[in-house]
């Protein structure tokens, strides 16, 4: 029991430190390669080292017997998030996003697609490993109430993404985005608890691909 509390405390502290560093450093780093490296170090390497140091394992849930269910969840996530993103565009001013992409040189179609696929595939895995595996699944396995672990994970998830959108929207829209992201984080925690980390990753990947699809419709059609 003492070991479980120590591991959970270490995981919680590591999660907070990593998210604070990402919030402070990530949005202000002009180099995309440096941002990607920082994300890998903080969301991937740091929690992996803690797991190796103190033990513990994550329930991946990638067995063949549940593959069809994971596919259906991913398709449902893609359709739902595509519809929500396209509908939200009617109420959100996309000009700040357009300007941010232009400043980063990411408005060319090839760079937009490359960045979108990088975020959708390995980026989604890193975030699920960190937010749903390390911040949710590990504490819940150590005796933390699942609801508490889910709120902690979803809070960090929404804070991380909200900070990444700093300056894009007026305050009320930023708050709305935070609440939506918090709900999405809770939803991914539920998927992770019911079907494993692999299912949450596929749903997250599908959601990112949905946003990429919506981005193509917003900026290139």
JSON list of C-alpha atoms in Angstrom, two decimals:
[
{"chain": "A", "resi": 1, "resn": "UNK", "atom": "CA", "xyz": [0.00, 0.00, 0.00]},
{"chain": "A", "resi": 2, "resn": "UNK", "atom": "CA", "xyz": [2.84, 2.40, 0.84]},
{"chain": "A", "resi": 3, "resn": "UNK", "atom": "CA", "xyz": [4.45, 1.65, -2.51]},
{"chain": "A", "resi": 4, "resn": "UNK", "atom": "CA", "xyz": [1.16, 2.33, -4.30]},
{"chain": "A", "resi": 5, "resn": "UNK", "atom": "CA", "xyz": [0.78, 5.71, -2.57]},
{"chain": "A", "resi": 6, "resn": "UNK", "atom": "CA", "xyz": [4.38, 6.63, -3.37]},
{"chain": "A", "resi": 7, "resn": "UNK", "atom": "CA", "xyz": [3.97, 5.67, -7.01]},
{"chain": "A", "resi": 8, "resn": "UNK", "atom": "CA", "xyz": [0.69, 7.55, -7.31]},
{"chain": "A", "resi": 9, "resn": "UNK", "atom": "CA", "xyz": [2.17, 10.63, -5.66]},
{"chain": "A", "resi": 10, "resn": "UNK", "atom": "CA", "xyz": [5.20, 10.52, -7.93]},
{"chain": "A", "resi": 11, "resn": "UNK", "atom": "CA", "xyz": [2.98, 10.09, -10.99]},
{"chain": "A", "resi": 12, "resn": "UNK", "atom": "CA", "xyz": [0.78, 13.02, -9.95]},
{"chain": "A", "resi": 13, "resn": "UNK", "atom": "CA", "xyz": [3.75, 15.30, -9.27]},
{"chain": "A", "resi": 14, "resn": "UNK", "atom": "CA", "xyz": [5.45, 14.30, -12.52]},
{"chain": "A", "resi": 15, "resn": "UNK", "atom": "CA", "xyz": [2.23, 14.95, -14.44]},
{"chain": "A", "resi": 16, "resn": "UNK", "atom": "CA", "xyz": [1.84, 18.43, -12.95]},
{"chain": "A", "resi": 17, "resn": "UNK", "atom": "CA", "xyz": [5.47, 19.38, -13.61]},
{"chain": "A", "resi": 18, "resn": "UNK", "atom": "CA", "xyz": [5.34, 18.11, -17.20]},
{"chain": "A", "resi": 19, "resn": "UNK", "atom": "CA", "xyz": [2.11, 19.98, -17.97]},
{"chain": "A", "resi": 20, "resn": "UNK", "atom": "CA", "xyz": [3.39, 23.19, -16.39]},
{"chain": "A", "resi": 21, "resn": "UNK", "atom": "CA", "xyz": [6.58, 23.00, -18.46]},
{"chain": "A", "resi": 22, "resn": "UNK", "atom": "CA", "xyz": [4.56, 22.36, -21.62]},
{"chain": "A", "resi": 23, "resn": "UNK", "atom": "CA", "xyz": [2.24, 25.25, -20.77]},
{"chain": "A", "resi": 24, "resn": "UNK", "atom": "CA", "xyz": [5.13, 27.63, -20.11]},
{"chain": "A", "resi": 25, "resn": "UNK", "atom": "CA", "xyz": [7.51, 26.59, -22.89]},
{"chain": "A", "resi": 26, "resn": "UNK", "atom": "CA", "xyz": [5.42, 24.94, -25.60]},
{"chain": "A", "resi": 27, "resn": "UNK", "atom": "CA", "xyz": [3.34, 27.78, -27.05]},
{"chain": "A", "resi": 28, "resn": "UNK", "atom": "CA", "xyz": [6.28, 30.20, -27.16]},
{"chain": "A", "resi": 29, "resn": "UNK", "atom": "CA", "xyz": [8.71, 27.88, -28.95]},
{"chain": "A", "resi": 30, "resn": "UNK", "atom": "CA", "xyz": [8.89, 28.96, -32.61]},
{"chain": "A", "resi": 31, "resn": "UNK", "atom": "CA", "xyz": [10.61, 25.81, -33.88]},
{"chain": "A", "resi": 32, "resn": "UNK", "atom": "CA", "xyz": [8.18, 22.95, -34.54]},
{"chain": "A", "resi": 33, "resn": "UNK", "atom": "CA", "xyz": [10.95, 20.36, -34.22]},
{"chain": "A", "resi": 34, "resn": "UNK", "atom": "CA", "xyz": [11.83, 21.70, -30.76]},
{"chain": "A", "resi": 35, "resn": "UNK", "atom": "CA", "xyz": [8.16, 21.58, -29.74]},
{"chain": "A", "resi": 36, "resn": "UNK", "atom": "CA", "xyz": [7.92, 17.96, -30.91]},
{"chain": "A", "resi": 37, "resn": "UNK", "atom": "CA", "xyz": [11.07, 17.02, -28.98]},
{"chain": "A", "resi": 38, "resn": "UNK", "atom": "CA", "xyz": [9.79, 18.75, -25.83]},
{"chain": "A", "resi": 39, "resn": "UNK", "atom": "CA", "xyz": [6.47, 16.93, -26.14]},
{"chain": "A", "resi": 40, "resn": "UNK", "atom": "CA", "xyz": [8.23, 13.58, -26.54]},
{"chain": "A", "resi": 41, "resn": "UNK", "atom": "CA", "xyz": [10.45, 14.19, -23.51]},
{"chain": "A", "resi": 42, "resn": "UNK", "atom": "CA", "xyz": [7.65, 15.36, -21.22]},
{"chain": "A", "resi": 43, "resn": "UNK", "atom": "CA", "xyz": [4.73, 13.18, -22.34]},
{"chain": "A", "resi": 44, "resn": "UNK", "atom": "CA", "xyz": [6.66, 10.06, -23.27]},
{"chain": "A", "resi": 45, "resn": "UNK", "atom": "CA", "xyz": [10.10, 9.74, -21.73]},
{"chain": "A", "resi": 46, "resn": "UNK", "atom": "CA", "xyz": [9.42, 11.27, -18.28]},
{"chain": "A", "resi": 47, "resn": "UNK", "atom": "CA", "xyz": [6.45, 8.99, -17.39]},
{"chain": "A", "resi": 48, "resn": "UNK", "atom": "CA", "xyz": [8.22, 5.96, -18.92]},
{"chain": "A", "resi": 49, "resn": "UNK", "atom": "CA", "xyz": [11.20, 6.55, -16.62]},
{"chain": "A", "resi": 50, "resn": "UNK", "atom": "CA", "xyz": [8.89, 6.81, -13.61]},
{"chain": "A", "resi": 51, "resn": "UNK", "atom": "CA", "xyz": [7.22, 3.52, -14.57]},
{"chain": "A", "resi": 52, "resn": "UNK", "atom": "CA", "xyz": [10.61, 1.83, -14.92]},
{"chain": "A", "resi": 53, "resn": "UNK", "atom": "CA", "xyz": [11.88, 3.33, -11.66]},
{"chain": "A", "resi": 54, "resn": "UNK", "atom": "CA", "xyz": [8.90, 2.50, -9.48]},
{"chain": "A", "resi": 55, "resn": "UNK", "atom": "CA", "xyz": [7.28, -0.34, -11.37]},
{"chain": "A", "resi": 56, "resn": "UNK", "atom": "CA", "xyz": [3.72, -0.51, -12.58]},
{"chain": "A", "resi": 57, "resn": "UNK", "atom": "CA", "xyz": [2.15, -1.31, -15.91]},
{"chain": "A", "resi": 58, "resn": "UNK", "atom": "CA", "xyz": [-0.60, 0.07, -18.13]},
{"chain": "A", "resi": 59, "resn": "UNK", "atom": "CA", "xyz": [-3.54, -1.92, -19.51]},
{"chain": "A", "resi": 60, "resn": "UNK", "atom": "CA", "xyz": [-3.11, -1.53, -23.26]},
{"chain": "A", "resi": 61, "resn": "UNK", "atom": "CA", "xyz": [-6.14, -3.60, -24.29]},
{"chain": "A", "resi": 62, "resn": "UNK", "atom": "CA", "xyz": [-4.84, -4.32, -27.80]},
{"chain": "A", "resi": 63, "resn": "UNK", "atom": "CA", "xyz": [-6.01, -7.93, -27.99]},
{"chain": "A", "resi": 64, "resn": "UNK", "atom": "CA", "xyz": [-7.46, -9.20, -31.25]},
{"chain": "A", "resi": 65, "resn": "UNK", "atom": "CA", "xyz": [-10.79, -10.16, -29.70]},
{"chain": "A", "resi": 66, "resn": "UNK", "atom": "CA", "xyz": [-11.80, -6.54, -29.15]},
{"chain": "A", "resi": 67, "resn": "UNK", "atom": "CA", "xyz": [-10.53, -5.20, -32.45]},
{"chain": "A", "resi": 68, "resn": "UNK", "atom": "CA", "xyz": [-13.94, -4.80, -34.09]},
{"chain": "A", "resi": 69, "resn": "UNK", "atom": "CA", "xyz": [-15.31, -2.87, -31.11]},
{"chain": "A", "resi": 70, "resn": "UNK", "atom": "CA", "xyz": [-12.29, -0.53, -31.19]},
{"chain": "A", "resi": 71, "resn": "UNK", "atom": "CA", "xyz": [-12.83, 0.09, -34.89]},
{"chain": "A", "resi": 72, "resn": "UNK", "atom": "CA", "xyz": [-16.48, 0.96, -34.35]},
{"chain": "A", "resi": 73, "resn": "UNK", "atom": "CA", "xyz": [-15.55, 3.36, -31.54]},
{"chain": "A", "resi": 74, "resn": "UNK", "atom": "CA", "xyz": [-12.95, 5.04, -33.78]},
{"chain": "A", "resi": 75, "resn": "UNK", "atom": "CA", "xyz": [-15.40, 5.44, -36.67]},
{"chain": "A", "resi": 76, "resn": "UNK", "atom": "CA", "xyz": [-18.03, 6.85, -34.30]},
{"chain": "A", "resi": 77, "resn": "UNK", "atom": "CA", "xyz": [-15.46, 9.29, -32.85]},
{"chain": "A", "resi": 78, "resn": "UNK", "atom": "CA", "xyz": [-14.40, 10.43, -36.34]},
{"chain": "A", "resi": 79, "resn": "UNK", "atom": "CA", "xyz": [-17.96, 11.09, -37.47]},
{"chain": "A", "resi": 80, "resn": "UNK", "atom": "CA", "xyz": [-18.97, 12.82, -34.21]},
{"chain": "A", "resi": 81, "resn": "UNK", "atom": "CA", "xyz": [-15.92, 15.10, -34.03]},
{"chain": "A", "resi": 82, "resn": "UNK", "atom": "CA", "xyz": [-16.07, 15.98, -37.72]},
{"chain": "A", "resi": 83, "resn": "UNK", "atom": "CA", "xyz": [-19.68, 17.04, -37.34]},
{"chain": "A", "resi": 84, "resn": "UNK", "atom": "CA", "xyz": [-19.00, 19.01, -34.15]},
{"chain": "A", "resi": 85, "resn": "UNK", "atom": "CA", "xyz": [-15.98, 20.79, -35.65]},
{"chain": "A", "resi": 86, "resn": "UNK", "atom": "CA", "xyz": [-17.82, 21.81, -38.81]},
{"chain": "A", "resi": 87, "resn": "UNK", "atom": "CA", "xyz": [-20.82, 22.98, -36.77]},
{"chain": "A", "resi": 88, "resn": "UNK", "atom": "CA", "xyz": [-18.62, 24.96, -34.35]},
{"chain": "A", "resi": 89, "resn": "UNK", "atom": "CA", "xyz": [-17.07, 26.89, -37.24]},
{"chain": "A", "resi": 90, "resn": "UNK", "atom": "CA", "xyz": [-20.36, 28.77, -37.61]},
{"chain": "A", "resi": 91, "resn": "UNK", "atom": "CA", "xyz": [-19.90, 30.33, -34.17]},
{"chain": "A", "resi": 92, "resn": "UNK", "atom": "CA", "xyz": [-16.11, 30.75, -33.99]},
{"chain": "A", "resi": 93, "resn": "UNK", "atom": "CA", "xyz": [-13.92, 33.31, -35.72]},
{"chain": "A", "resi": 94, "resn": "UNK", "atom": "CA", "xyz": [-11.25, 31.26, -37.50]},
{"chain": "A", "resi": 95, "resn": "UNK", "atom": "CA", "xyz": [-9.13, 34.28, -38.47]},
{"chain": "A", "resi": 96, "resn": "UNK", "atom": "CA", "xyz": [-6.75, 33.99, -35.44]},
{"chain": "A", "resi": 97, "resn": "UNK", "atom": "CA", "xyz": [-6.07, 30.34, -36.28]},
{"chain": "A", "resi": 98, "resn": "UNK", "atom": "CA", "xyz": [-5.44, 31.29, -39.89]},
{"chain": "A", "resi": 99, "resn": "UNK", "atom": "CA", "xyz": [-3.00, 33.99, -38.79]},
{"chain": "A", "resi": 100, "resn": "UNK", "atom": "CA", "xyz": [-1.19, 31.63, -36.39]},
{"chain": "A", "resi": 101, "resn": "UNK", "atom": "CA", "xyz": [-0.77, 29.03, -39.12]},
{"chain": "A", "resi": 102, "resn": "UNK", "atom": "CA", "xyz": [0.48, 31.67, -41.54]},
{"chain": "A", "resi": 103, "resn": "UNK", "atom": "CA", "xyz": [3.07, 32.92, -39.02]},
{"chain": "A", "resi": 104, "resn": "UNK", "atom": "CA", "xyz": [4.34, 29.36, -38.54]},
{"chain": "A", "resi": 105, "resn": "UNK", "atom": "CA", "xyz": [4.48, 28.79, -42.28]},
{"chain": "A", "resi": 106, "resn": "UNK", "atom": "CA", "xyz": [1.99, 25.93, -41.98]},
{"chain": "A", "resi": 107, "resn": "UNK", "atom": "CA", "xyz": [-0.65, 27.18, -44.40]},
{"chain": "A", "resi": 108, "resn": "UNK", "atom": "CA", "xyz": [0.82, 25.38, -47.42]},
{"chain": "A", "resi": 109, "resn": "UNK", "atom": "CA", "xyz": [-1.24, 22.27, -48.02]},
{"chain": "A", "resi": 110, "resn": "UNK", "atom": "CA", "xyz": [1.74, 19.89, -47.75]},
{"chain": "A", "resi": 111, "resn": "UNK", "atom": "CA", "xyz": [2.92, 21.32, -44.42]},
{"chain": "A", "resi": 112, "resn": "UNK", "atom": "CA", "xyz": [-0.61, 21.45, -43.06]},
{"chain": "A", "resi": 113, "resn": "UNK", "atom": "CA", "xyz": [-1.13, 17.77, -43.91]},
{"chain": "A", "resi": 114, "resn": "UNK", "atom": "CA", "xyz": [2.28, 16.75, -42.56]},
{"chain": "A", "resi": 115, "resn": "UNK", "atom": "CA", "xyz": [1.72, 18.58, -39.26]},
{"chain": "A", "resi": 116, "resn": "UNK", "atom": "CA", "xyz": [-1.84, 17.25, -39.02]},
{"chain": "A", "resi": 117, "resn": "UNK", "atom": "CA", "xyz": [-0.77, 13.64, -39.53]},
{"chain": "A", "resi": 118, "resn": "UNK", "atom": "CA", "xyz": [2.08, 14.03, -37.05]},
{"chain": "A", "resi": 119, "resn": "UNK", "atom": "CA", "xyz": [-0.40, 15.26, -34.44]},
{"chain": "A", "resi": 120, "resn": "UNK", "atom": "CA", "xyz": [-3.04, 12.68, -35.38]},
{"chain": "A", "resi": 121, "resn": "UNK", "atom": "CA", "xyz": [-0.88, 9.54, -35.23]},
{"chain": "A", "resi": 122, "resn": "UNK", "atom": "CA", "xyz": [2.20, 9.60, -32.94]},
{"chain": "A", "resi": 123, "resn": "UNK", "atom": "CA", "xyz": [0.99, 12.76, -31.20]},
{"chain": "A", "resi": 124, "resn": "UNK", "atom": "CA", "xyz": [-2.27, 11.11, -30.17]},
{"chain": "A", "resi": 125, "resn": "UNK", "atom": "CA", "xyz": [-0.39, 8.06, -28.85]},
{"chain": "A", "resi": 126, "resn": "UNK", "atom": "CA", "xyz": [1.92, 10.23, -26.72]},
{"chain": "A", "resi": 127, "resn": "UNK", "atom": "CA", "xyz": [-1.02, 12.12, -25.25]},
{"chain": "A", "resi": 128, "resn": "UNK", "atom": "CA", "xyz": [-2.99, 8.96, -24.49]},
{"chain": "A", "resi": 129, "resn": "UNK", "atom": "CA", "xyz": [0.04, 7.29, -22.93]},
{"chain": "A", "resi": 130, "resn": "UNK", "atom": "CA", "xyz": [0.46, 10.34, -20.69]},
{"chain": "A", "resi": 131, "resn": "UNK", "atom": "CA", "xyz": [-3.06, 11.59, -19.93]},
{"chain": "A", "resi": 132, "resn": "UNK", "atom": "CA", "xyz": [-5.04, 8.34, -19.95]},
{"chain": "A", "resi": 133, "resn": "UNK", "atom": "CA", "xyz": [-2.30, 5.86, -19.07]},
{"chain": "A", "resi": 134, "resn": "UNK", "atom": "CA", "xyz": [0.03, 7.64, -16.67]},
{"chain": "A", "resi": 135, "resn": "UNK", "atom": "CA", "xyz": [-2.39, 10.25, -15.25]},
{"chain": "A", "resi": 136, "resn": "UNK", "atom": "CA", "xyz": [-5.55, 8.09, -15.10]},
{"chain": "A", "resi": 137, "resn": "UNK", "atom": "CA", "xyz": [-5.01, 4.36, -15.44]},
{"chain": "A", "resi": 138, "resn": "UNK", "atom": "CA", "xyz": [-1.97, 4.07, -13.15]},
{"chain": "A", "resi": 139, "resn": "UNK", "atom": "CA", "xyz": [-3.47, 6.04, -10.20]},
{"chain": "A", "resi": 140, "resn": "UNK", "atom": "CA", "xyz": [-6.79, 4.16, -10.54]},
{"chain": "A", "resi": 141, "resn": "UNK", "atom": "CA", "xyz": [-4.90, 0.85, -10.42]},
{"chain": "A", "resi": 142, "resn": "UNK", "atom": "CA", "xyz": [-3.14, 2.05, -7.24]},
{"chain": "A", "resi": 143, "resn": "UNK", "atom": "CA", "xyz": [-6.42, 2.63, -5.41]},
{"chain": "A", "resi": 144, "resn": "UNK", "atom": "CA", "xyz": [-7.28, 6.24, -6.33]},
{"chain": "A", "resi": 145, "resn": "UNK", "atom": "CA", "xyz": [-11.05, 6.47, -7.00]},
{"chain": "A", "resi": 146, "resn": "UNK", "atom": "CA", "xyz": [-11.56, 6.31, -10.79]},
{"chain": "A", "resi": 147, "resn": "UNK", "atom": "CA", "xyz": [-13.66, 9.49, -10.78]},
{"chain": "A", "resi": 148, "resn": "UNK", "atom": "CA", "xyz": [-10.87, 11.41, -8.99]},
{"chain": "A", "resi": 149, "resn": "UNK", "atom": "CA", "xyz": [-8.26, 10.05, -11.38]},
{"chain": "A", "resi": 150, "resn": "UNK", "atom": "CA", "xyz": [-10.46, 10.91, -14.38]},
{"chain": "A", "resi": 151, "resn": "UNK", "atom": "CA", "xyz": [-11.03, 14.50, -13.18]},
{"chain": "A", "resi": 152, "resn": "UNK", "atom": "CA", "xyz": [-7.27, 14.93, -12.62]},
{"chain": "A", "resi": 153, "resn": "UNK", "atom": "CA", "xyz": [-6.45, 13.53, -16.06]},
{"chain": "A", "resi": 154, "resn": "UNK", "atom": "CA", "xyz": [-9.16, 15.50, -17.88]},
{"chain": "A", "resi": 155, "resn": "UNK", "atom": "CA", "xyz": [-8.19, 18.71, -16.09]},
{"chain": "A", "resi": 156, "resn": "UNK", "atom": "CA", "xyz": [-4.56, 18.43, -17.19]},
{"chain": "A", "resi": 157, "resn": "UNK", "atom": "CA", "xyz": [-5.65, 17.43, -20.70]},
{"chain": "A", "resi": 158, "resn": "UNK", "atom": "CA", "xyz": [-7.92, 20.45, -21.12]},
{"chain": "A", "resi": 159, "resn": "UNK", "atom": "CA", "xyz": [-5.39, 22.83, -19.53]},
{"chain": "A", "resi": 160, "resn": "UNK", "atom": "CA", "xyz": [-2.63, 21.62, -21.85]},
{"chain": "A", "resi": 161, "resn": "UNK", "atom": "CA", "xyz": [-4.72, 22.10, -25.00]},
{"chain": "A", "resi": 162, "resn": "UNK", "atom": "CA", "xyz": [-6.26, 25.39, -23.85]},
{"chain": "A", "resi": 163, "resn": "UNK", "atom": "CA", "xyz": [-2.82, 26.90, -23.27]},
{"chain": "A", "resi": 164, "resn": "UNK", "atom": "CA", "xyz": [-1.75, 25.74, -26.73]},
{"chain": "A", "resi": 165, "resn": "UNK", "atom": "CA", "xyz": [-4.60, 27.88, -28.13]},
{"chain": "A", "resi": 166, "resn": "UNK", "atom": "CA", "xyz": [-3.47, 30.97, -26.20]},
{"chain": "A", "resi": 167, "resn": "UNK", "atom": "CA", "xyz": [-4.45, 34.17, -28.01]},
{"chain": "A", "resi": 168, "resn": "UNK", "atom": "CA", "xyz": [-6.64, 32.47, -30.60]},
{"chain": "A", "resi": 169, "resn": "UNK", "atom": "CA", "xyz": [-10.05, 33.25, -29.12]},
{"chain": "A", "resi": 170, "resn": "UNK", "atom": "CA", "xyz": [-11.73, 35.75, -26.77]},
{"chain": "A", "resi": 171, "resn": "UNK", "atom": "CA", "xyz": [-11.88, 34.71, -23.08]},
{"chain": "A", "resi": 172, "resn": "UNK", "atom": "CA", "xyz": [-15.41, 33.28, -23.16]},
{"chain": "A", "resi": 173, "resn": "UNK", "atom": "CA", "xyz": [-14.58, 31.08, -26.15]},
{"chain": "A", "resi": 174, "resn": "UNK", "atom": "CA", "xyz": [-11.36, 29.94, -24.47]},
{"chain": "A", "resi": 175, "resn": "UNK", "atom": "CA", "xyz": [-13.39, 28.97, -21.39]},
{"chain": "A", "resi": 176, "resn": "UNK", "atom": "CA", "xyz": [-15.89, 27.12, -23.58]},
{"chain": "A", "resi": 177, "resn": "UNK", "atom": "CA", "xyz": [-13.02, 25.30, -25.29]},
{"chain": "A", "resi": 178, "resn": "UNK", "atom": "CA", "xyz": [-11.60, 24.34, -21.87]},
{"chain": "A", "resi": 179, "resn": "UNK", "atom": "CA", "xyz": [-14.94, 22.87, -20.80]},
{"chain": "A", "resi": 180, "resn": "UNK", "atom": "CA", "xyz": [-15.38, 20.98, -24.07]},
{"chain": "A", "resi": 181, "resn": "UNK", "atom": "CA", "xyz": [-11.84, 19.59, -23.80]},
{"chain": "A", "resi": 182, "resn": "UNK", "atom": "CA", "xyz": [-12.50, 18.60, -20.19]},
{"chain": "A", "resi": 183, "resn": "UNK", "atom": "CA", "xyz": [-15.59, 16.66, -21.29]},
{"chain": "A", "resi": 184, "resn": "UNK", "atom": "CA", "xyz": [-13.60, 15.03, -24.10]},
{"chain": "A", "resi": 185, "resn": "UNK", "atom": "CA", "xyz": [-10.90, 14.07, -21.58]},
{"chain": "A", "resi": 186, "resn": "UNK", "atom": "CA", "xyz": [-13.50, 12.43, -19.35]},
{"chain": "A", "resi": 187, "resn": "UNK", "atom": "CA", "xyz": [-14.92, 10.59, -22.36]},
{"chain": "A", "resi": 188, "resn": "UNK", "atom": "CA", "xyz": [-11.48, 9.24, -23.30]},
{"chain": "A", "resi": 189, "resn": "UNK", "atom": "CA", "xyz": [-10.97, 8.15, -19.67]},
{"chain": "A", "resi": 190, "resn": "UNK", "atom": "CA", "xyz": [-14.24, 6.21, -19.86]},
{"chain": "A", "resi": 191, "resn": "UNK", "atom": "CA", "xyz": [-13.15, 4.54, -23.11]},
{"chain": "A", "resi": 192, "resn": "UNK", "atom": "CA", "xyz": [-9.78, 3.71, -21.54]},
{"chain": "A", "resi": 193, "resn": "UNK", "atom": "CA", "xyz": [-11.40, 2.20, -18.43]},
{"chain": "A", "resi": 194, "resn": "UNK", "atom": "CA", "xyz": [-13.89, 0.12, -20.41]},
{"chain": "A", "resi": 195, "resn": "UNK", "atom": "CA", "xyz": [-11.75, -0.95, -23.37]},
{"chain": "A", "resi": 196, "resn": "UNK", "atom": "CA", "xyz": [-8.12, -0.15, -22.58]},
{"chain": "A", "resi": 197, "resn": "UNK", "atom": "CA", "xyz": [-5.53, 2.40, -23.65]},
{"chain": "A", "resi": 198, "resn": "UNK", "atom": "CA", "xyz": [-5.45, 1.19, -27.26]},
{"chain": "A", "resi": 199, "resn": "UNK", "atom": "CA", "xyz": [-9.14, 2.02, -27.74]},
{"chain": "A", "resi": 200, "resn": "UNK", "atom": "CA", "xyz": [-8.66, 5.49, -26.24]},
{"chain": "A", "resi": 201, "resn": "UNK", "atom": "CA", "xyz": [-5.71, 6.08, -28.58]},
{"chain": "A", "resi": 202, "resn": "UNK", "atom": "CA", "xyz": [-7.75, 5.05, -31.64]},
{"chain": "A", "resi": 203, "resn": "UNK", "atom": "CA", "xyz": [-10.60, 7.37, -30.59]},
{"chain": "A", "resi": 204, "resn": "UNK", "atom": "CA", "xyz": [-8.14, 10.22, -30.00]},
{"chain": "A", "resi": 205, "resn": "UNK", "atom": "CA", "xyz": [-6.49, 9.56, -33.35]},
{"chain": "A", "resi": 206, "resn": "UNK", "atom": "CA", "xyz": [-9.90, 9.57, -35.04]},
{"chain": "A", "resi": 207, "resn": "UNK", "atom": "CA", "xyz": [-10.78, 12.86, -33.33]},
{"chain": "A", "resi": 208, "resn": "UNK", "atom": "CA", "xyz": [-7.52, 14.43, -34.54]},
{"chain": "A", "resi": 209, "resn": "UNK", "atom": "CA", "xyz": [-8.16, 13.17, -38.09]},
{"chain": "A", "resi": 210, "resn": "UNK", "atom": "CA", "xyz": [-11.64, 14.68, -37.85]},
{"chain": "A", "resi": 211, "resn": "UNK", "atom": "CA", "xyz": [-10.12, 18.06, -36.96]},
{"chain": "A", "resi": 212, "resn": "UNK", "atom": "CA", "xyz": [-7.68, 17.67, -39.86]},
{"chain": "A", "resi": 213, "resn": "UNK", "atom": "CA", "xyz": [-10.63, 17.01, -42.18]},
{"chain": "A", "resi": 214, "resn": "UNK", "atom": "CA", "xyz": [-12.44, 20.05, -40.83]},
{"chain": "A", "resi": 215, "resn": "UNK", "atom": "CA", "xyz": [-9.27, 22.14, -41.24]},
{"chain": "A", "resi": 216, "resn": "UNK", "atom": "CA", "xyz": [-9.06, 21.17, -44.89]},
{"chain": "A", "resi": 217, "resn": "UNK", "atom": "CA", "xyz": [-12.66, 22.28, -45.32]},
{"chain": "A", "resi": 218, "resn": "UNK", "atom": "CA", "xyz": [-12.08, 25.55, -43.42]},
{"chain": "A", "resi": 219, "resn": "UNK", "atom": "CA", "xyz": [-8.86, 26.70, -45.05]},
{"chain": "A", "resi": 220, "resn": "UNK", "atom": "CA", "xyz": [-8.58, 25.00, -48.45]},
{"chain": "A", "resi": 221, "resn": "UNK", "atom": "CA", "xyz": [-12.09, 24.43, -49.85]}
]
